[in-house]
Amino acid sequence: MSDTALAIVKSGFDMRIRAESWLGGVLLADDIPIADGSESRDRSLAIPEQITLSVPRTDGGTSWEPIDPDHPLAAYGQMLRIDYGVDLPGHTEWINRGWFLITGSEADGETISVTATGLLQLIQEAELTAPFQPSSTDTLVSVIRSLVEPALTVSIDSQLTDRGVPLSIQWDTDRLGAVTEVLNAWPADAHVTPDGYLSVEPVGDGTTPVLSLTDGVGGTVVRWQASASRDGAYNAVVAQGEDGFGNQIQGVVYDQEPGSPLRYGGTFSPLPVPYKFSSPLLTTITQCRDAAATTLKRLRRTAARKFTVTLVPHPGLMTGDVVSVTGAGLTNALCVIETLSLPYSPQEMTLTVRVL
């Protein structure tokens, strides 16, 4: 976003929504009329992105009722590209919110209700038709590509180290589950980019905030709401695997982060509260420890201190972004956006942020 747009979205502004429909690389419609809608993202879900749209049944003599398989709003592979527009003096600046797979369209009176999800839907619904077993030359990279492409093009971060995978592993039906197991054992994270690529990268949170959230006069926040729970709270992770001789191995990592409310040896519990998992992709103790450390980072997303923030819509924000928070008892605290709800009409935006 330009500096001008960034300045405007911190207060009131005029917004627009632009939606294109594509099927098999062919543009079906470049300006679908959007009467209302919303976008939600939640990093804890297998498919983090969900959108809903309300489209008039007819507009300017064009019918938007999906009466045939090639219609722009049909659900036979049609994908929507959504852009959020911010009106600036003399022009509109468009921010790409991503690509979404249409999962359903239904007429209700004079309105068409459209639902769509993130592109990982393509991987989740494509169960394996035969058991998938790696070959002797397969690596973590080649396995991820075999499971995901050509539905999504995979982009691998150069900081990740590739390695071979054991021949003993086999996945029977769950394609997305296999992808998740590879990511956990690597260890790595993956998300679909606004351009529609599956980006595989190291697990971790950024340290540079993209926005400062403040309340009071001149602030961006309408209100705060805090939440806390012991559900999903662990202070240790045990990752188990098997070495080349068939011996069970494991790596244990404890939460020893200074200031962590779940820190092992702290007030959360006088005893270890472990989360345990196993994978045949883990063949050395070092791999087990690395996977345990990464899993502990993921678990912190569930049990960490969180705040719900209501604010003026900011179309440049995505889950995983780091923001600086001043308010609700925090001062310039770094937080990560875990969930968001962005309206496609003039309403308030809601974030759930996790305190780092």
Coordinates of C-alpha atoms in Angstrom, one line a residue:
M1 CA 0.0 0.0 0.0
S2 CA 1.1 3.6 -0.7
D3 CA 1.9 6.0 2.1
T4 CA -1.2 8.0 1.1
A5 CA -3.5 4.9 1.4
L6 CA -1.8 3.9 4.7
A7 CA -2.6 7.3 6.1
I8 CA -6.2 7.3 4.9
V9 CA -7.1 3.9 6.3
K10 CA -6.3 4.9 9.8
S11 CA -9.4 7.1 9.8
G12 CA -12.6 7.2 7.7
F13 CA -12.4 6.4 3.9
D14 CA -14.5 5.4 1.0
M15 CA -14.0 1.7 0.0
R16 CA -14.8 -0.4 -3.0
I17 CA -14.7 -4.2 -3.7
R18 CA -13.7 -5.7 -7.0
A19 CA -14.2 -9.4 -7.8
E20 CA -13.0 -11.3 -10.9
S21 CA -14.1 -14.8 -11.8
W22 CA -11.6 -17.2 -13.5
L23 CA -12.0 -20.8 -14.7
G24 CA -9.0 -22.8 -15.9
G25 CA -7.0 -19.7 -16.5
V26 CA -9.8 -18.0 -18.5
L27 CA -11.4 -14.8 -17.2
L28 CA -15.1 -15.2 -17.0
A29 CA -16.1 -11.9 -15.4
D30 CA -14.0 -8.9 -14.4
D31 CA -16.5 -6.8 -12.4
I32 CA -18.9 -8.9 -10.4
P33 CA -21.3 -6.5 -8.6
I34 CA -20.8 -7.0 -4.8
A35 CA -23.7 -5.7 -2.6
D36 CA -22.2 -7.0 0.6
G37 CA -19.8 -9.6 2.0
S38 CA -17.0 -10.5 4.4
E39 CA -13.7 -12.2 4.6
S40 CA -12.4 -14.2 7.6
R41 CA -9.0 -15.8 8.2
D42 CA -8.0 -18.1 11.1
R43 CA -4.5 -19.5 11.2
S44 CA -5.6 -22.4 13.4
L45 CA -7.8 -23.9 10.7
A46 CA -6.7 -26.3 7.9
I47 CA -8.2 -23.9 5.4
P48 CA -7.7 -20.5 7.0
E49 CA -9.6 -18.3 4.5
Q50 CA -13.4 -18.1 4.1
I51 CA -15.4 -15.4 2.3
T52 CA -19.1 -14.8 1.7
L53 CA -20.6 -12.5 -0.9
S54 CA -24.0 -11.1 -1.7
V55 CA -24.6 -10.5 -5.4
P56 CA -27.8 -9.1 -7.0
R57 CA -29.6 -11.7 -9.1
T58 CA -29.6 -9.3 -12.0
D59 CA -27.6 -6.2 -12.6
G60 CA -27.6 -4.0 -15.7
G61 CA -29.4 -6.7 -17.7
T62 CA -26.9 -9.4 -16.6
S63 CA -28.1 -12.5 -14.7
W64 CA -25.7 -13.6 -11.9
E65 CA -27.7 -16.7 -11.2
P66 CA -25.3 -19.7 -11.8
I67 CA -27.5 -21.5 -14.3
D68 CA -24.8 -23.4 -16.2
P69 CA -21.4 -24.9 -15.3
D70 CA -19.4 -22.1 -17.1
H71 CA -21.2 -19.3 -15.2
P72 CA -18.8 -17.0 -13.3
L73 CA -20.5 -17.9 -10.0
A74 CA -20.8 -21.6 -10.5
A75 CA -18.8 -24.0 -8.3
Y76 CA -17.0 -26.2 -10.9
G77 CA -13.5 -24.8 -10.4
Q78 CA -14.4 -21.1 -10.6
M79 CA -12.0 -19.0 -8.6
L80 CA -12.5 -15.4 -7.4
R81 CA -9.8 -12.8 -7.2
I82 CA -10.8 -10.2 -4.6
D83 CA -9.4 -6.7 -4.5
Y84 CA -10.2 -4.1 -1.9
G85 CA -10.2 -0.5 -3.1
V86 CA -9.3 2.6 -1.1
D87 CA -10.5 5.9 -2.8
L88 CA -7.7 8.4 -3.0
P89 CA -7.7 11.9 -4.6
G90 CA -8.1 11.2 -8.3
H91 CA -8.0 7.4 -8.3
T92 CA -8.6 4.2 -6.4
E93 CA -5.8 2.1 -5.0
W94 CA -6.5 -1.6 -5.1
I95 CA -5.1 -4.1 -2.6
N96 CA -5.2 -7.8 -3.6
R97 CA -6.8 -9.9 -0.9
G98 CA -6.2 -13.2 -2.6
W99 CA -7.7 -16.0 -4.6
F100 CA -10.7 -18.0 -3.4
L101 CA -12.4 -21.2 -4.7
I102 CA -16.1 -20.9 -5.0
T103 CA -17.8 -23.7 -3.0
G104 CA -21.4 -22.7 -3.4
S105 CA -23.8 -20.2 -4.9
E106 CA -27.5 -20.1 -4.1
A107 CA -30.4 -17.8 -5.2
D108 CA -32.5 -16.3 -2.4
G109 CA -35.1 -13.9 -3.7
E110 CA -33.3 -11.2 -5.6
T111 CA -29.8 -12.1 -4.1
I112 CA -27.2 -14.7 -4.9
S113 CA -25.3 -15.9 -1.9
V114 CA -21.8 -17.0 -2.7
T115 CA -19.4 -18.9 -0.4
A116 CA -15.7 -19.4 -1.2
T117 CA -12.7 -20.7 0.6
G118 CA -8.9 -20.6 0.4
L119 CA -7.1 -22.6 -2.3
L120 CA -6.0 -25.3 0.2
Q121 CA -9.6 -26.6 -0.3
L122 CA -8.2 -28.1 -3.5
I123 CA -5.8 -30.2 -1.5
Q124 CA -8.2 -31.1 1.3
E125 CA -10.9 -32.5 -1.0
A126 CA -8.4 -34.4 -3.2
E127 CA -8.0 -37.5 -1.2
L128 CA -5.4 -40.0 -2.4
T129 CA -6.8 -42.6 -4.8
A130 CA -3.9 -45.0 -4.0
P131 CA -1.4 -45.2 -1.1
F132 CA 1.4 -42.6 -1.5
Q133 CA 4.8 -44.0 -0.7
P134 CA 8.1 -42.0 -1.4
S135 CA 10.8 -43.4 -3.7
S136 CA 14.4 -43.8 -2.8
T137 CA 15.2 -40.4 -4.4
D138 CA 12.4 -38.4 -2.7
T139 CA 13.1 -35.5 -0.4
L140 CA 10.8 -33.3 1.7
V141 CA 10.7 -30.8 -1.2
S142 CA 9.8 -33.4 -3.8
V143 CA 7.1 -35.0 -1.6
I144 CA 5.4 -31.6 -0.9
R145 CA 5.5 -30.9 -4.6
S146 CA 4.1 -34.3 -5.5
L147 CA 1.2 -33.9 -3.0
V148 CA 0.3 -30.3 -3.9
E149 CA 1.2 -29.6 -7.6
P150 CA -0.3 -28.9 -10.0
A151 CA -3.3 -27.7 -7.9
L152 CA -1.0 -25.1 -6.3
T153 CA 2.5 -24.0 -7.3
V154 CA 4.9 -24.5 -4.3
S155 CA 7.5 -21.9 -3.4
I156 CA 10.2 -23.1 -1.0
D157 CA 12.1 -20.6 1.2
S158 CA 15.8 -20.8 0.7
Q159 CA 16.4 -20.9 4.5
L160 CA 14.9 -24.4 4.7
T161 CA 17.2 -27.4 4.5
D162 CA 16.0 -30.2 2.3
R163 CA 16.6 -33.9 3.3
G164 CA 15.7 -37.4 2.2
V165 CA 12.6 -39.2 3.6
P166 CA 12.4 -42.8 4.7
L167 CA 10.9 -45.4 2.4
S168 CA 8.8 -46.9 5.2
I169 CA 6.4 -44.0 5.3
Q170 CA 3.0 -44.3 3.5
W171 CA -0.1 -42.1 3.4
D172 CA -3.4 -43.8 2.4
T173 CA -6.1 -41.2 1.8
D174 CA -5.6 -37.8 3.5
R175 CA -3.5 -35.6 1.1
L176 CA -3.7 -32.5 3.2
G177 CA -2.9 -34.5 6.4
A178 CA 0.2 -35.8 4.6
V179 CA 1.3 -32.3 3.7
T180 CA 0.8 -31.3 7.4
E181 CA 2.9 -34.2 8.6
V182 CA 5.8 -33.3 6.3
L183 CA 5.7 -29.7 7.4
N184 CA 5.7 -30.7 11.1
A185 CA 8.6 -33.0 10.7
W186 CA 10.7 -30.5 8.5
P187 CA 9.9 -28.3 10.5
A188 CA 8.2 -25.6 8.4
D189 CA 5.1 -23.5 7.9
A190 CA 3.0 -23.0 4.8
H191 CA 0.4 -20.5 3.7
V192 CA -1.3 -19.5 0.4
T193 CA 0.0 -16.1 -0.8
P194 CA -2.3 -13.5 -2.3
D195 CA -1.0 -14.5 -5.7
G196 CA -2.1 -18.1 -5.2
Y197 CA 1.2 -19.8 -4.4
L198 CA 1.8 -22.2 -1.5
S199 CA 4.7 -20.6 0.3
V200 CA 6.7 -23.0 2.5
E201 CA 9.0 -21.2 5.0
P202 CA 10.6 -21.5 8.4
V203 CA 8.3 -21.4 11.5
G204 CA 8.6 -18.2 13.5
D205 CA 7.1 -14.8 14.1
G206 CA 8.4 -11.6 12.6
T207 CA 9.8 -8.8 14.8
T208 CA 9.0 -5.7 12.6
P209 CA 5.5 -4.4 13.1
V210 CA 3.5 -3.3 10.1
L211 CA 1.1 -1.2 12.0
S212 CA 0.7 0.5 15.5
L213 CA -2.6 -0.2 17.1
T214 CA -3.5 2.4 19.8
D215 CA -6.6 3.6 21.5
G216 CA -7.7 7.0 22.7
V217 CA -7.6 10.3 20.8
G218 CA -6.1 9.8 17.3
G219 CA -6.0 6.0 17.8
T220 CA -7.0 3.3 15.5
V221 CA -8.8 1.0 17.9
V222 CA -12.5 1.1 18.7
R223 CA -12.3 -1.3 21.6
W224 CA -10.4 -4.2 23.2
Q225 CA -11.5 -7.5 24.6
A226 CA -9.1 -9.9 26.4
S227 CA -9.3 -13.7 26.7
A228 CA -7.3 -16.5 28.3
S229 CA -7.7 -20.3 28.7
R230 CA -5.7 -23.3 29.8
D231 CA -7.2 -25.3 26.8
G232 CA -4.3 -26.3 24.5
A233 CA -1.7 -25.1 27.0
Y234 CA 1.5 -27.1 27.3
N235 CA 4.9 -26.4 28.7
A236 CA 6.7 -29.3 26.9
V237 CA 6.6 -31.2 23.7
V238 CA 7.7 -34.8 23.1
A239 CA 8.4 -35.7 19.4
Q240 CA 9.0 -39.3 18.7
G241 CA 10.4 -41.1 15.6
E242 CA 12.4 -44.1 14.5
D243 CA 16.0 -44.4 13.4
G244 CA 17.4 -46.5 10.6
F245 CA 17.7 -49.6 12.9
G246 CA 14.1 -49.5 14.0
N247 CA 14.8 -48.1 17.4
Q248 CA 12.3 -45.6 18.8
I249 CA 13.9 -42.1 19.4
Q250 CA 12.5 -38.9 20.8
G251 CA 13.3 -35.3 21.5
V252 CA 11.9 -33.3 24.3
V253 CA 11.7 -29.5 24.4
Y254 CA 10.5 -27.4 27.4
D255 CA 9.0 -23.9 27.3
Q256 CA 11.9 -21.9 28.8
E257 CA 11.1 -18.6 27.2
P258 CA 11.7 -15.8 29.7
G259 CA 8.4 -14.1 30.5
S260 CA 6.3 -16.9 29.1
P261 CA 3.2 -17.6 31.3
L262 CA 3.6 -21.3 30.5
R263 CA 7.3 -21.4 31.3
Y264 CA 8.4 -24.8 32.6
G265 CA 9.3 -24.4 36.2
G266 CA 7.1 -21.4 36.5
T267 CA 3.6 -20.8 38.0
F268 CA 1.6 -22.5 35.2
S269 CA 2.3 -26.0 36.7
P270 CA 5.0 -27.5 38.9
L271 CA 5.2 -30.5 36.6
P272 CA 5.7 -31.0 32.9
V273 CA 2.5 -30.7 30.8
P274 CA 3.6 -32.4 27.6
Y275 CA 2.1 -32.6 24.1
K276 CA 3.2 -35.8 22.4
F277 CA 3.3 -36.7 18.7
S278 CA 5.2 -39.1 16.5
S279 CA 6.2 -39.3 12.8
P280 CA 8.2 -41.8 10.8
L281 CA 9.7 -38.8 9.0
L282 CA 11.7 -38.2 12.2
T283 CA 14.8 -40.4 11.9
T284 CA 17.4 -38.6 14.2
I285 CA 17.2 -37.2 17.7
T286 CA 18.1 -33.7 16.2
Q287 CA 15.1 -33.9 13.9
C288 CA 12.9 -34.9 16.8
R289 CA 14.1 -31.9 18.9
D290 CA 13.7 -29.5 16.0
A291 CA 10.2 -30.8 15.4
A292 CA 9.4 -30.5 19.1
A293 CA 10.6 -26.9 19.2
T294 CA 8.5 -26.0 16.2
T295 CA 5.4 -27.6 17.6
L296 CA 5.9 -25.7 20.8
K297 CA 5.9 -22.5 18.8
R298 CA 2.6 -23.5 17.1
L299 CA 1.0 -24.5 20.5
R300 CA 1.8 -21.0 21.8
R301 CA -0.6 -19.6 19.2
T302 CA -3.4 -21.5 20.9
A303 CA -2.7 -20.8 24.6
A304 CA -1.0 -17.4 24.5
R305 CA -2.5 -14.2 25.8
K306 CA -4.9 -12.8 23.2
F307 CA -6.9 -9.7 22.6
T308 CA -9.8 -9.0 20.3
V309 CA -9.4 -5.7 18.6
T310 CA -12.2 -3.8 16.8
L311 CA -10.9 -1.1 14.5
V312 CA -11.5 0.8 11.2
P313 CA -11.0 -1.6 8.3
H314 CA -7.4 -2.0 7.2
P315 CA -7.2 -3.9 3.9
G316 CA -3.4 -4.3 4.1
L317 CA -3.5 -6.6 7.1
M318 CA -3.2 -10.4 6.9
T319 CA -2.9 -13.1 9.5
G320 CA 0.7 -13.6 10.6
D321 CA 1.4 -9.9 10.4
V322 CA 3.1 -8.4 13.5
V323 CA 1.6 -5.2 15.0
S324 CA 2.6 -3.0 17.8
V325 CA -0.1 -2.6 20.5
T326 CA -0.6 0.2 23.0
G327 CA -3.7 -0.2 25.1
A328 CA -5.4 -2.8 27.2
G329 CA -2.5 -2.6 29.6
L330 CA 0.1 -3.0 26.9
T331 CA 2.7 -0.5 25.8
N332 CA 4.3 -1.0 22.3
A333 CA 3.9 -4.7 22.7
L334 CA 4.6 -6.9 19.7
C335 CA 1.6 -9.0 18.8
V336 CA 0.8 -11.4 15.9
I337 CA -2.6 -11.4 14.1
E338 CA -4.1 -14.8 14.5
T339 CA -7.6 -14.2 13.1
L340 CA -9.3 -11.4 11.2
S341 CA -12.7 -10.5 9.9
L342 CA -12.7 -7.9 7.1
P343 CA -16.1 -6.6 6.0
Y344 CA -16.7 -5.9 2.3
S345 CA -19.0 -3.0 3.2
P346 CA -18.6 0.0 5.5
Q347 CA -18.4 -1.7 8.9
E348 CA -15.8 -2.4 11.6
M349 CA -12.9 -4.9 11.2
T350 CA -12.1 -7.4 14.0
L351 CA -8.7 -8.9 14.8
T352 CA -7.5 -11.4 17.3
V353 CA -3.9 -10.7 18.2
R354 CA -1.5 -12.9 20.2
V355 CA 1.0 -11.2 22.5
L356 CA 4.6 -12.3 21.8

